[in-house]
């Protein structure tokens, strides 16, 4: 099984920054895609940012230019650096990792709260 542990969330002021981390462990073998999703109250879960094994990235338009996704392959960890935070960024953020082990896997973290409030 694949287990994901998110950390780094909490409360930030508008214009402030937070850095989310997601550490993957277990039967990983090969990680193909890592990403962050979020779900705000009353809204659908949406993709925030993804990064492939080759290093390609993609971002939601709403976070483009403010958030940066990165990964540390040696630590099986993906990060989301969130700058210039807005109240609209308030949501539960979920880490997602897709890869191949004994079979394909698609694993989700438990979610971590990010609150941006003045």
PDB file of N, CA, C and O in Angstrom, residues 96-99 104-108:
ATOM      1  N   UNK A  96      -1.882  13.960  -4.055  1.00  0.00           N
ATOM      2  CA  UNK A  96      -2.189  12.808  -4.889  1.00  0.00           C
ATOM      3  C   UNK A  96      -0.923  12.300  -5.549  1.00  0.00           C
ATOM      4  O   UNK A  96      -0.141  13.088  -6.086  1.00  0.00           O
ATOM      5  N   UNK A  97      -0.724  10.988  -5.501  1.00  0.00           N
ATOM      6  CA  UNK A  97       0.432  10.363  -6.126  1.00  0.00           C
ATOM      7  C   UNK A  97      -0.041   9.171  -6.941  1.00  0.00           C
ATOM      8  O   UNK A  97      -0.758   8.303  -6.430  1.00  0.00           O
ATOM      9  N   UNK A  98       0.360   9.138  -8.185  1.00  0.00           N
ATOM     10  CA  UNK A  98       0.044   8.027  -9.084  1.00  0.00           C
ATOM     11  C   UNK A  98       1.335   7.357  -9.518  1.00  0.00           C
ATOM     12  O   UNK A  98       2.326   8.013  -9.805  1.00  0.00           O
ATOM     13  N   UNK A  99       1.302   6.037  -9.574  1.00  0.00           N
ATOM     14  CA  UNK A  99       2.487   5.319  -9.984  1.00  0.00           C
ATOM     15  C   UNK A  99       2.213   3.867 -10.254  1.00  0.00           C
ATOM     16  O   UNK A  99       1.065   3.441 -10.401  1.00  0.00           O
ATOM     17  N   UNK A 104      -0.856  -0.643 -10.746  1.00  0.00           N
ATOM     18  CA  UNK A 104      -0.967   0.810 -10.722  1.00  0.00           C
ATOM     19  C   UNK A 104      -1.637   1.268  -9.432  1.00  0.00           C
ATOM     20  O   UNK A 104      -2.516   0.586  -8.910  1.00  0.00           O
ATOM     21  N   UNK A 105      -1.212   2.405  -8.930  1.00  0.00           N
ATOM     22  CA  UNK A 105      -1.848   2.969  -7.750  1.00  0.00           C
ATOM     23  C   UNK A 105      -2.174   4.430  -7.961  1.00  0.00           C
ATOM     24  O   UNK A 105      -1.556   5.119  -8.767  1.00  0.00           O
ATOM     25  N   UNK A 106      -3.149   4.873  -7.216  1.00  0.00           N
ATOM     26  CA  UNK A 106      -3.628   6.248  -7.245  1.00  0.00           C
ATOM     27  C   UNK A 106      -3.989   6.570  -5.801  1.00  0.00           C
ATOM     28  O   UNK A 106      -5.076   6.232  -5.331  1.00  0.00           O
ATOM     29  N   UNK A 107      -3.066   7.197  -5.101  1.00  0.00           N
ATOM     30  CA  UNK A 107      -3.166   7.362  -3.666  1.00  0.00           C
ATOM     31  C   UNK A 107      -3.433   8.810  -3.284  1.00  0.00           C
ATOM     32  O   UNK A 107      -2.897   9.734  -3.904  1.00  0.00           O
ATOM     33  N   UNK A 108      -4.237   8.985  -2.258  1.00  0.00           N
ATOM     34  CA  UNK A 108      -4.607  10.305  -1.761  1.00  0.00           C
ATOM     35  C   UNK A 108      -4.232  10.468  -0.300  1.00  0.00           C
ATOM     36  O   UNK A 108      -4.356   9.532   0.498  1.00  0.00           O
TER      37      UNK A 108
END
